[in-house]
XYZ file of C-alpha atoms in Angstrom:
169
model
C 63.370 74.423 107.771
C 60.338 75.197 105.680
C 58.856 72.540 103.409
C 57.375 75.285 101.130
C 58.713 74.395 97.745
C 57.480 77.628 96.035
C 59.798 79.828 98.005
C 63.430 80.146 96.675
C 66.162 78.878 98.985
C 67.256 81.532 101.448
C 64.112 83.609 101.142
C 62.852 84.640 104.578
C 59.648 86.596 103.863
C 56.309 84.782 104.235
C 54.784 85.793 100.892
C 54.898 83.300 98.040
C 55.393 84.015 94.350
C 53.079 86.627 92.839
C 50.403 85.402 90.538
C 49.178 87.494 87.597
C 46.017 89.329 88.295
C 43.050 87.577 86.779
C 40.901 90.632 86.220
C 39.970 94.008 87.646
C 40.121 94.220 91.390
C 36.941 95.149 93.100
C 35.984 95.828 96.729
C 34.621 92.225 96.963
C 38.032 90.732 96.383
C 39.026 91.685 99.877
C 41.586 93.995 101.425
C 44.975 94.389 99.875
C 47.007 96.710 97.768
C 45.853 97.459 94.278
C 47.895 95.839 91.488
C 51.140 97.636 90.884
C 50.742 99.485 94.274
C 53.045 99.173 97.287
C 53.593 95.769 98.658
C 54.168 94.963 102.247
C 57.447 93.102 102.258
C 59.716 92.871 105.274
C 63.026 94.580 104.677
C 65.696 92.391 103.193
C 68.902 91.947 105.065
C 71.697 93.413 102.963
C 75.040 91.716 102.910
C 77.398 93.613 105.130
C 80.154 94.794 102.912
C 83.612 95.297 104.305
C 84.570 98.916 104.112
C 87.157 99.616 101.402
C 90.509 99.944 103.084
C 93.061 101.887 101.035
C 96.343 100.115 100.387
C 99.181 100.859 102.745
C 102.171 102.567 101.242
C 104.387 99.462 101.243
C 101.714 97.391 99.459
C 101.309 100.038 96.777
C 105.071 100.340 96.259
C 105.459 96.463 96.153
C 102.959 96.370 93.212
C 104.767 99.103 91.352
C 108.226 97.637 91.942
C 106.958 94.287 90.731
C 105.653 95.920 87.543
C 109.004 97.465 86.858
C 111.148 94.452 87.767
C 109.030 92.104 85.711
C 109.229 94.220 82.566
C 105.581 95.288 82.544
C 106.518 98.910 83.115
C 109.574 100.984 82.217
C 111.981 102.147 84.959
C 111.207 105.788 84.413
C 107.651 105.038 85.675
C 109.212 105.212 89.198
C 111.063 108.531 88.670
C 108.824 110.614 90.972
C 108.553 107.788 93.475
C 112.193 107.205 94.329
C 114.889 109.137 96.100
C 118.621 108.663 96.603
C 120.138 105.594 95.039
C 116.837 103.717 94.687
C 116.327 104.804 91.096
C 119.879 103.737 90.256
C 119.277 100.365 91.832
C 116.109 99.938 89.799
C 117.861 101.059 86.629
C 120.521 98.457 87.239
C 118.136 95.577 88.044
C 115.367 96.276 85.568
C 117.076 95.436 82.185
C 117.508 91.867 83.251
C 113.868 91.692 84.341
C 114.607 89.525 87.324
C 110.950 88.985 88.178
C 109.828 88.236 84.638
C 107.205 85.605 83.877
C 108.416 82.113 83.701
C 106.640 79.385 81.660
C 103.768 81.677 80.843
C 102.764 82.621 84.341
C 102.790 86.219 85.363
C 104.498 87.097 88.631
C 102.161 87.930 91.505
C 102.643 89.491 94.873
C 102.065 86.765 97.485
C 102.781 88.608 100.705
C 103.890 92.073 101.636
C 104.688 93.140 105.171
C 106.148 96.339 106.585
C 107.641 97.537 109.790
C 108.079 101.117 110.934
C 111.449 101.430 112.716
C 111.123 105.187 112.981
C 108.540 107.891 112.250
C 108.408 108.483 108.494
C 110.263 105.241 107.599
C 108.854 101.889 106.498
C 111.072 98.884 105.839
C 109.181 96.249 103.904
C 109.526 92.857 102.361
C 107.498 91.020 99.783
C 107.414 87.547 98.342
C 106.728 87.226 94.669
C 105.724 84.028 92.912
C 106.106 83.328 89.215
C 105.392 79.797 88.224
C 107.295 77.534 90.534
C 109.692 80.174 91.648
C 109.348 82.382 94.706
C 111.560 85.488 95.051
C 112.094 87.920 97.860
C 112.162 91.689 97.542
C 112.995 94.150 100.335
C 112.649 97.879 100.063
C 112.735 101.006 102.251
C 110.252 103.876 102.081
C 110.818 107.288 103.490
C 108.179 110.007 103.966
C 109.160 113.472 102.782
C 108.272 116.830 104.083
C 105.381 116.885 101.607
C 103.992 113.744 103.319
C 104.557 111.603 100.183
C 106.227 108.261 100.468
C 109.278 107.528 98.257
C 111.277 104.452 97.790
C 114.868 104.879 99.105
C 116.294 101.357 98.543
C 115.485 98.113 96.773
C 117.055 94.680 97.052
C 116.161 91.335 95.501
C 116.870 87.934 96.794
C 115.678 84.395 96.278
C 118.319 82.957 94.090
C 117.388 79.351 93.292
C 119.176 76.950 95.628
C 119.894 73.418 94.468
C 120.058 70.307 96.582
C 123.860 70.012 96.060
C 124.522 73.615 97.185
C 126.584 74.064 100.294
C 124.582 74.937 103.397
C 121.565 72.718 102.476
C 120.944 69.545 104.309
């Protein structure tokens, strides 16, 4: 560890802080670059950034379903992204906004995982937290002939269980 107090912490080059030139530079001042000229500084190590990884389809859909079921977006926002009975399921669930904010906290997606039981099919589940409540959401995605993913089914779970409820110990 260096005891040089003029160098900022984490700085690795050997040059110290620049001082303002005191006057015109002449040949008697010794070798070195002219003021304002190029400076010999070792290359800085850049922070290695993680490459941007695009969201997987089930993560993207989980965010969209959360927005609809929490009342942040209307159901018709999912019209082109659903097939079969999924839109009807959303239309039935959305008016009650089952994932709405509780006690001023917006619902957030905690975890989202997906499994691919067959080519062109993803079955996913997500846990959603809103305040002290955690809800479960399951959905199925199917890939069409146009290679676009569409939601084919949605289910919500996570009804609040109380200590006196049967089945709890």
